[in-house]
PDB file of C-alpha atoms in Angstrom:
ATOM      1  CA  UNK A   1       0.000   0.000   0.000  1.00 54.00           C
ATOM      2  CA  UNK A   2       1.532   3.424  -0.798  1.00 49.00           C
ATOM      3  CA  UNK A   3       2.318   5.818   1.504  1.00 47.00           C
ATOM      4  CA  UNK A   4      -0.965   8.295   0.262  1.00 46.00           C
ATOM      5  CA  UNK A   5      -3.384   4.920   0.786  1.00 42.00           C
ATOM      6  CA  UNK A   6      -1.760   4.712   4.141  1.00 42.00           C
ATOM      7  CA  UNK A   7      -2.307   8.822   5.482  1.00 41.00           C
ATOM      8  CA  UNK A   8      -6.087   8.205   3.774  1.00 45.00           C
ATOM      9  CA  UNK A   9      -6.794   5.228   5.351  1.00 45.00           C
ATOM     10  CA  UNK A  10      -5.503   6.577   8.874  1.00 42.00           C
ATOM     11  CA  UNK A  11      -7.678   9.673   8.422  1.00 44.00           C
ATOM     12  CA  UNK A  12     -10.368   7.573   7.845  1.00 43.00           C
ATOM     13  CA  UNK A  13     -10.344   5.868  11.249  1.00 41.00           C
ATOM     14  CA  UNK A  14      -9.847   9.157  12.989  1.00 42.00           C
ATOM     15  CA  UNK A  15     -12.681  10.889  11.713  1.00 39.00           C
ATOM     16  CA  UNK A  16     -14.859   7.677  12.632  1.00 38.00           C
ATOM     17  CA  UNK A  17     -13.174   7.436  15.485  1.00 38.00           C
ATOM     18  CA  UNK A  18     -13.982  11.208  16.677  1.00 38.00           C
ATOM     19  CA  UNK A  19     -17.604  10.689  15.600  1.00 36.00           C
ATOM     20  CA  UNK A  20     -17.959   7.724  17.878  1.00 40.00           C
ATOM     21  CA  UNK A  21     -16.256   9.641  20.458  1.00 38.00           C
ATOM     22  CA  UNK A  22     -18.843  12.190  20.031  1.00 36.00           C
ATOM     23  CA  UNK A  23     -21.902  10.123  19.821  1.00 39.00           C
ATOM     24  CA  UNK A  24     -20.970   8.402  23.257  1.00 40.00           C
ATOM     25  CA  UNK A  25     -20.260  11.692  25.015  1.00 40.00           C
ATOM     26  CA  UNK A  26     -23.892  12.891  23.905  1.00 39.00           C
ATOM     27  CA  UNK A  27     -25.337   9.666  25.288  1.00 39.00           C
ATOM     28  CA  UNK A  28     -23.150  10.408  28.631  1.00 38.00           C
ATOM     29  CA  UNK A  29     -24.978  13.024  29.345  1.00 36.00           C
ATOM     30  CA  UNK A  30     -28.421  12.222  28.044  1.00 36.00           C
ATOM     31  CA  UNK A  31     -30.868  11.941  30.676  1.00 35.00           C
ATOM     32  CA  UNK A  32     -32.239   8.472  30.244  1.00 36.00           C
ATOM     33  CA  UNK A  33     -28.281   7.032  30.386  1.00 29.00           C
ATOM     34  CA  UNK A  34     -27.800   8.608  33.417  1.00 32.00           C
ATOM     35  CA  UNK A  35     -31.200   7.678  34.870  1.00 40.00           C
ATOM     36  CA  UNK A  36     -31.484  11.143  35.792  1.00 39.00           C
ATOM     37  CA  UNK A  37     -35.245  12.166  35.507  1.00 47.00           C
ATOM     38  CA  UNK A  38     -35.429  15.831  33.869  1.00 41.00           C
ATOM     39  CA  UNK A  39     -38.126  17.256  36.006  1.00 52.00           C
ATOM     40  CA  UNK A  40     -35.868  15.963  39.407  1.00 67.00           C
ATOM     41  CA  UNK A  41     -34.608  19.439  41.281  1.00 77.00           C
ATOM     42  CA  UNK A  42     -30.771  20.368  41.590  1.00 88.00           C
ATOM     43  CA  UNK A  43     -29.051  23.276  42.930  1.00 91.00           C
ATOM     44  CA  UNK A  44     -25.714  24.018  44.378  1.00 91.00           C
ATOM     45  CA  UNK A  45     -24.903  26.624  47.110  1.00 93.00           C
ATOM     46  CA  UNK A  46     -21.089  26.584  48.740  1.00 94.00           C
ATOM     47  CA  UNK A  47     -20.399  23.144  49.203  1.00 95.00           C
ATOM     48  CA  UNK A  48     -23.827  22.326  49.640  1.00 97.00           C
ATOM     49  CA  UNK A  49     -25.521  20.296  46.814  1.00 97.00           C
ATOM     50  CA  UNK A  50     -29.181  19.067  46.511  1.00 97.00           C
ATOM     51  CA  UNK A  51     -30.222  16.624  43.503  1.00 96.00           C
ATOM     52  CA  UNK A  52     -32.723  14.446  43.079  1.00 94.00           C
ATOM     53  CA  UNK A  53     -35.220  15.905  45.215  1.00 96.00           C
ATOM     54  CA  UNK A  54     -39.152  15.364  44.918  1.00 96.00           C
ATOM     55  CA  UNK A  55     -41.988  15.049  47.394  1.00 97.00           C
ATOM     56  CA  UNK A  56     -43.421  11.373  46.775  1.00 96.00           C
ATOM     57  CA  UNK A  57     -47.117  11.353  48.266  1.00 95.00           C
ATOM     58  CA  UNK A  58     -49.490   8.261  48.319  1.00 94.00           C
ATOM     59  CA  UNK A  59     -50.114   6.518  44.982  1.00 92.00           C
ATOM     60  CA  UNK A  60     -53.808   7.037  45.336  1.00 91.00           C
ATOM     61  CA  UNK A  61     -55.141  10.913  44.980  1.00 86.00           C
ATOM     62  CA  UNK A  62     -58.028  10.314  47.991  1.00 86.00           C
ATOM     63  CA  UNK A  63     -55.771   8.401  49.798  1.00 89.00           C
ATOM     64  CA  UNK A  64     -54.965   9.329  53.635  1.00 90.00           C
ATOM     65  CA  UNK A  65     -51.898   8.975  54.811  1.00 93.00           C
ATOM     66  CA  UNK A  66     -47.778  10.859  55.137  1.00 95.00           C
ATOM     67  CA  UNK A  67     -45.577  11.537  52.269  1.00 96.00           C
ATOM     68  CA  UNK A  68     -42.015  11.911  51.836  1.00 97.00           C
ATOM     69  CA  UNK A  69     -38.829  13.726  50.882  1.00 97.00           C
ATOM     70  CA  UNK A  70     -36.566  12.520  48.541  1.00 96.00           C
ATOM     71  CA  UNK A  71     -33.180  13.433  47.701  1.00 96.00           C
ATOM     72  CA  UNK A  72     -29.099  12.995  47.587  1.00 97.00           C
ATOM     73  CA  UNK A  73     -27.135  15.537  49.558  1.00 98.00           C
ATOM     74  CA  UNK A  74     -23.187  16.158  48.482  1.00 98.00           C
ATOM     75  CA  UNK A  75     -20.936  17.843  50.678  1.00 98.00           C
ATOM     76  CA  UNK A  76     -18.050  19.122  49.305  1.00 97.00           C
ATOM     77  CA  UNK A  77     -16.541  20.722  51.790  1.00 96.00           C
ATOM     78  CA  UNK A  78     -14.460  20.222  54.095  1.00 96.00           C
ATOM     79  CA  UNK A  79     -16.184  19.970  57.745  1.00 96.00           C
ATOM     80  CA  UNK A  80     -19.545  17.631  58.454  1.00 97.00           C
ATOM     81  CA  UNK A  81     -23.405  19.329  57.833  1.00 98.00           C
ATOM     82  CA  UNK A  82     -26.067  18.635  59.895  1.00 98.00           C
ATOM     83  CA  UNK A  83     -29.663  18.835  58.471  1.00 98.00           C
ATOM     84  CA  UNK A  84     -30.991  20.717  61.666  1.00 97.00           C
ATOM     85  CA  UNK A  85     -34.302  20.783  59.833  1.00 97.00           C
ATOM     86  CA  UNK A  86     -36.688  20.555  56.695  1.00 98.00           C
ATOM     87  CA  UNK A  87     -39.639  22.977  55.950  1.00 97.00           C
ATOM     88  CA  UNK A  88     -42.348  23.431  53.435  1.00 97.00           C
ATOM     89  CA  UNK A  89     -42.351  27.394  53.213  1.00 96.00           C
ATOM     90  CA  UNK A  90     -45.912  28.881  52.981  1.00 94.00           C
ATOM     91  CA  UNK A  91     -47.298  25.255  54.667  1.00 94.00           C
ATOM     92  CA  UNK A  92     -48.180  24.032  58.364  1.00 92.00           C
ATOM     93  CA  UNK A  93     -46.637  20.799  57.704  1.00 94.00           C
ATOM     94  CA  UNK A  94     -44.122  19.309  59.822  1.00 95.00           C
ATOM     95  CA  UNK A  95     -40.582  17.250  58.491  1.00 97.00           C
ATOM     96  CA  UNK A  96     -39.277  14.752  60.563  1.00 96.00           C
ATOM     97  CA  UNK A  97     -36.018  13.693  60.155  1.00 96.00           C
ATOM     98  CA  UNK A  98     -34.583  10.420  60.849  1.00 95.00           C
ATOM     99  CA  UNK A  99     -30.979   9.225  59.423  1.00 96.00           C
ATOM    100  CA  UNK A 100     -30.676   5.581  57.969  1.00 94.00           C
ATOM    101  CA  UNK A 101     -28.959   4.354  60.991  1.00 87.00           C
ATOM    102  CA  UNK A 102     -29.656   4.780  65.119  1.00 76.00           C
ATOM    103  CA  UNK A 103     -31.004   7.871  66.511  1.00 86.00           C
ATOM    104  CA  UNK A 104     -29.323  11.140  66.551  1.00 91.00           C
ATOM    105  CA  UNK A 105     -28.827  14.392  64.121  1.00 95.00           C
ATOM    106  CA  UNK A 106     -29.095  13.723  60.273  1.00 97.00           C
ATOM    107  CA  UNK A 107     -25.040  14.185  59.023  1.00 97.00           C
ATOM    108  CA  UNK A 108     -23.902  14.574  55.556  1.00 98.00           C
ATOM    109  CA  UNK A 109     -20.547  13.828  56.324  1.00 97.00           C
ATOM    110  CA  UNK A 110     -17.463  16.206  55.067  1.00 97.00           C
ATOM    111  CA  UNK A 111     -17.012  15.160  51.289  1.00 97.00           C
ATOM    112  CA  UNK A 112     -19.586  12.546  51.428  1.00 97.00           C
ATOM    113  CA  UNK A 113     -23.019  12.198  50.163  1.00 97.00           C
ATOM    114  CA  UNK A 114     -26.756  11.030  52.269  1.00 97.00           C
ATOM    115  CA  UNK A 115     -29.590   9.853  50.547  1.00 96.00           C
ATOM    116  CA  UNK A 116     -32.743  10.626  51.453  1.00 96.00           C
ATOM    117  CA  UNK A 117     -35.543   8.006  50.557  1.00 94.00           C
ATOM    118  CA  UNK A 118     -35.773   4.188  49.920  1.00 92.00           C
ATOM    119  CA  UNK A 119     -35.443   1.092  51.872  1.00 90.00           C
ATOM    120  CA  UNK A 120     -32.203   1.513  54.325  1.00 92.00           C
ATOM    121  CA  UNK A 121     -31.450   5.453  54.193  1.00 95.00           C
ATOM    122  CA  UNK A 122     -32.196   8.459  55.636  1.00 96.00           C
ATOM    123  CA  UNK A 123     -36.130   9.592  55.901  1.00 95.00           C
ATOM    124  CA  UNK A 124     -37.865  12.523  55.948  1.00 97.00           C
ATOM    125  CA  UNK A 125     -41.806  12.108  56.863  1.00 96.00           C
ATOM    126  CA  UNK A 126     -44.668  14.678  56.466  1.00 96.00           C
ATOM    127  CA  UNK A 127     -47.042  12.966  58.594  1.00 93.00           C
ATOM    128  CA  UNK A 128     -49.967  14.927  56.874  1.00 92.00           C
ATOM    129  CA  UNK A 129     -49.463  14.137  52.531  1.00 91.00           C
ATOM    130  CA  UNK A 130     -51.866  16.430  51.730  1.00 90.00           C
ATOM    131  CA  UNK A 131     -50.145  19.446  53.203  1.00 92.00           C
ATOM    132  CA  UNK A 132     -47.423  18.589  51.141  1.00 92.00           C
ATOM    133  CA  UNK A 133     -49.590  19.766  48.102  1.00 91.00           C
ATOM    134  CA  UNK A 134     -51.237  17.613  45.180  1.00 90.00           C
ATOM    135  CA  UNK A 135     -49.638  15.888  42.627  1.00 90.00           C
ATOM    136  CA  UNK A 136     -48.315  17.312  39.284  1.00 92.00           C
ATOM    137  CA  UNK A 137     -47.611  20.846  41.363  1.00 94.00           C
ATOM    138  CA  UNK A 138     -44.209  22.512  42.654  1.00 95.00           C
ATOM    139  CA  UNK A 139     -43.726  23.128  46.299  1.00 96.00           C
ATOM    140  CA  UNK A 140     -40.624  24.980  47.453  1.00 96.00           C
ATOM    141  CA  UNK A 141     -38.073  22.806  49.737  1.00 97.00           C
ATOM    142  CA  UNK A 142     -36.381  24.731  52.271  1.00 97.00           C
ATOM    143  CA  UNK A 143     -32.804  22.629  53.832  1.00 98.00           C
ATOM    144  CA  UNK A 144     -31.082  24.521  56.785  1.00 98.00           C
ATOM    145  CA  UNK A 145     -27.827  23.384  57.317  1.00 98.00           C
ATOM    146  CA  UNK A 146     -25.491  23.663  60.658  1.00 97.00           C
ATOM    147  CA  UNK A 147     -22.804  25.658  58.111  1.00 96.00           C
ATOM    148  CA  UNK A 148     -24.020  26.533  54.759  1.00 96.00           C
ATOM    149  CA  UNK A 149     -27.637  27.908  56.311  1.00 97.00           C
ATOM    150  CA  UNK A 150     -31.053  27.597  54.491  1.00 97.00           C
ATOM    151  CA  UNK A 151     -31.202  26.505  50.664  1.00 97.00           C
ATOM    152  CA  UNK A 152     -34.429  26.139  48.842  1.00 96.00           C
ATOM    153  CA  UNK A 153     -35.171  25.002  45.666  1.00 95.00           C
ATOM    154  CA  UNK A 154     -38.557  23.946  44.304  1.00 96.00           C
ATOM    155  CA  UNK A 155     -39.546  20.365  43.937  1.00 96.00           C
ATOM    156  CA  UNK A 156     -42.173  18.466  41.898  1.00 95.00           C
ATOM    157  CA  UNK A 157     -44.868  16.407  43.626  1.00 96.00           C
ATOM    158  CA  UNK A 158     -45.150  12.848  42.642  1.00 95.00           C
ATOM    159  CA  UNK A 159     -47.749   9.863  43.553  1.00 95.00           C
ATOM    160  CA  UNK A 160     -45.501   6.598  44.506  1.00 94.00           C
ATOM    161  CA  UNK A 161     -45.917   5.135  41.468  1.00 93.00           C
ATOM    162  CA  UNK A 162     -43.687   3.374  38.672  1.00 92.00           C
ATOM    163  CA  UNK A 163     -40.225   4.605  38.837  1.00 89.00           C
ATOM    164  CA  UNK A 164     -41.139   6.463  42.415  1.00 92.00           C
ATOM    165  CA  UNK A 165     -43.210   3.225  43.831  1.00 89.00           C
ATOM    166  CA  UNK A 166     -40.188   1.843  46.182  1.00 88.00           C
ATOM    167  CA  UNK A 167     -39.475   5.437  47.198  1.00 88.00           C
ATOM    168  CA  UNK A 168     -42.825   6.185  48.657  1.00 86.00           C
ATOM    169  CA  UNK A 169     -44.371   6.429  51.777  1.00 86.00           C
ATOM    170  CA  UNK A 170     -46.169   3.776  53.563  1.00 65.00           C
ATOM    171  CA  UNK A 171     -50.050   4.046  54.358  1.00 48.00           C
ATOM    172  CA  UNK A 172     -51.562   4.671  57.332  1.00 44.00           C
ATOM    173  CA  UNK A 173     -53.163   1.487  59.329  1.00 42.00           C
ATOM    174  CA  UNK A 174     -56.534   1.093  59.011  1.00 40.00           C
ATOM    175  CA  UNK A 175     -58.624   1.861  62.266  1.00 41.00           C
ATOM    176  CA  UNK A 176     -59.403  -0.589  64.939  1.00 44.00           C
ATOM    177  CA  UNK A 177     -62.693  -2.169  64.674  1.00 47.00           C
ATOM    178  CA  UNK A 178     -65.459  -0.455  67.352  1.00 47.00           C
ATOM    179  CA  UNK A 179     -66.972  -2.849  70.258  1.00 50.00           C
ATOM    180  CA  UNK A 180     -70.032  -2.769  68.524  1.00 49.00           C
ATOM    181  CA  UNK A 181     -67.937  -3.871  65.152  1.00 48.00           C
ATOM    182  CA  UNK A 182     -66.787  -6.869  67.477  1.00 46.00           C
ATOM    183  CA  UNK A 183     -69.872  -8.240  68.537  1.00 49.00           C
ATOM    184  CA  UNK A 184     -71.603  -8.071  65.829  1.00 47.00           C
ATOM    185  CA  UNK A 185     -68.977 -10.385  64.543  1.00 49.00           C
ATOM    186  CA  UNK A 186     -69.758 -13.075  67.172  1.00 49.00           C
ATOM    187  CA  UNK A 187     -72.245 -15.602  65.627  1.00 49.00           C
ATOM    188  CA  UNK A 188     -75.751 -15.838  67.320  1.00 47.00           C
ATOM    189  CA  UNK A 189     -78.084 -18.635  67.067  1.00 49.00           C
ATOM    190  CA  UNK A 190     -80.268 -17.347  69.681  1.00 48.00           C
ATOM    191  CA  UNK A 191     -79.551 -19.573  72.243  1.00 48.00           C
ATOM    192  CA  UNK A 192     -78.291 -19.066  75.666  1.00 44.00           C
ATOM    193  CA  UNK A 193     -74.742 -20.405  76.389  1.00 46.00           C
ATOM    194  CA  UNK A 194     -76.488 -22.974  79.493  1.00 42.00           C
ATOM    195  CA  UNK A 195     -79.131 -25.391  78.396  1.00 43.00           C
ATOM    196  CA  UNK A 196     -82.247 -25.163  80.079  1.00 45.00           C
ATOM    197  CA  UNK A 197     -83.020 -27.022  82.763  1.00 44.00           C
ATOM    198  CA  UNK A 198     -79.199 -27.610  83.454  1.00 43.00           C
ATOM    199  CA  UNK A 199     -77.083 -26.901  87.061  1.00 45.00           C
ATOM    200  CA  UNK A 200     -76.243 -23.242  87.477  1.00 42.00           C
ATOM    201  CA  UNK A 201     -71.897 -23.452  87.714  1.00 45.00           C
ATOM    202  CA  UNK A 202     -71.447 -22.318  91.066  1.00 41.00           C
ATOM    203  CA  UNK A 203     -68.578 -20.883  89.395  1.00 42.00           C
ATOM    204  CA  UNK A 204     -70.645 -18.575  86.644  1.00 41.00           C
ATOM    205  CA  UNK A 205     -70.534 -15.070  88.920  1.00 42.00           C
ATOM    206  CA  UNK A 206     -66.896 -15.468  90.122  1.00 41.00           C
ATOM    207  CA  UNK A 207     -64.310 -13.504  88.475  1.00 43.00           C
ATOM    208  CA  UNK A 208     -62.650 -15.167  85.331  1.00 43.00           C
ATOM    209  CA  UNK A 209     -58.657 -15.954  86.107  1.00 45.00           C
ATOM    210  CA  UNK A 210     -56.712 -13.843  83.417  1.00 39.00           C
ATOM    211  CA  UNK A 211     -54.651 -17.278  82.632  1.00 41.00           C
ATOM    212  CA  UNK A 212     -57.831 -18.712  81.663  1.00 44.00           C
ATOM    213  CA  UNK A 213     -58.607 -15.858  79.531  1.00 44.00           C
ATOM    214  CA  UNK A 214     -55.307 -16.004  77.687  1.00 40.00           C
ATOM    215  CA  UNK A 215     -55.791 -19.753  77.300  1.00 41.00           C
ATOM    216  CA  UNK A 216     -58.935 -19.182  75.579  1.00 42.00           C
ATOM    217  CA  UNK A 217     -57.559 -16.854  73.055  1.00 42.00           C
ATOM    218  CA  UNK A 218     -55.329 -19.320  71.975  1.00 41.00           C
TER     219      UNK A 218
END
C-alpha cells in the first residue's frame, strides 16, 4: 500500500473514530443514560448540593396517609453538615427527620453524600401528605444546614408510582374495629350459652382468672 493509501486510510479511522467519540459523550450526558429524571430538582450553594429531590405522596389521589422527601445531599466541603431541619415554606406541615442508621442528628458527612428516601437510608416524613400539596404541582423545599444555612429550591410532587413506587411512603393502618364492630362479629343462634333445665356453675358469677382468659384466646 503506498504511503498516500496509508495517510487516507488513517484519516479515515480518525474521523470515525472522533464521531464515535462524540456520539458516546452525547449519550453520557443524556438523561435516560444517566437515569437522571429531567423534572428531578438540583441546585448548588457553597459546598452544599441538593439533587434528586421530589416530594413522593401516596399513589392514590383520595388516599390518607404521610408523604415523603426525597433526595441525595453532596458535601463538598471540608467539615460535616447537619440537616438541623426541613420545611415546606408557605405550609403548616411538619418534616421529621430520621438518618438511615440509630437515633441522633441527620449528618452529611465532610465530602460525602446522604440519601434521602428508599429502603435503608435516611427519611424525611410529612405525617400529613396532603399538606405537602397535590400531585403534578411545585412546592418549594427549604434545607437549613449547621454551616451553609437555608437553601431552597422547588420540587415536583409525585404519587408513589412506577419509577417512584419503592421510594414512597407507607399508608396509614386502618382503624381498629369499634366494640359494637366486634360483637356483631360473634355468631348468634339465639340460644343461651347454658341449656335449660341444666345446674347453674357455682362458678358462673366469680371472676374469670386472666390465665384462663389467655388460654382461651389461643
Amino acid at each position: 500500500m503506498s504511503r498516500s493509501l496509508r495517510h487516507g486510510a488513517l484519516a479515515a479511522t480518525a474521523l470515525v473514530f472522533s464521531i464515535a467519540t462524540l456520539s458516546a459523550c452525547g449519550a453520557g450526558n443524556d438523561a435516560q443514560t444517566l437515569q437522571v429524571r429531567p423534572d428531578n430538582a438540583a441546585t448548588a450553594v457553597d459546598s452544599i448540593k441538593i439533587q434528586n429531590l421530589n416530594i413522593i405522596t401516596q399513589p392514590e389521589p383520595d388516599a390518607e396517609g404521610p408523604a415523603v422527601i426525597a433526595a441525595t445531599l453532596f458535601n463538598d466541603g471540608t467539615k460535616r453538615e447537619v440537616v438541623e431541619k426541613i420545611t415546606l415554606p408557605g405550609t403548616d406541615a411538619t418534616v421529621e427527620l430520621k438518618p438511615a442508621k440509630g437515633k441522633g442528628p441527620l449528618v452529611v458527612p465532610a465530602g460525602g453524600r446522604v440519601v434521602i428516601g428508599g429502603k435503608d437510608n435516611a427519611s424525611a416524613v410529612i405525617e400529613n401528605g396532603r399538606q405537602a400539596g397535590t400531585s403534578g404541582s411545585v412546592q418549594t423545599v427549604a434545607f437549613t444546614f449547621s454551616e451553609t444555612g437555608d437553601v431552597e429550591l422547588g420540587a415536583s410532587i409525585v404519587p408513589a408510582t412506577g419509577y417512584f413506587e419503592g421510594f414512597g411512603p407507607g399508608t396509614l393502618p386502618s382503624a381498629k374495629p369499634t366494640p359494637s364492630d366486634a360483637a356483631s362479629e360473634t355468631p348468634s343462634d339465639g340460644q343461651s350459652e347454658s341449656p335449660a333445665g341444666t345446674e347453674t356453675d357455682p362458678a358462673a358469677g366469680a371472676e374469670a382468672d386472666p390465665a384462663d382468659d389467655a388460654a382461651a384466646t389461643h
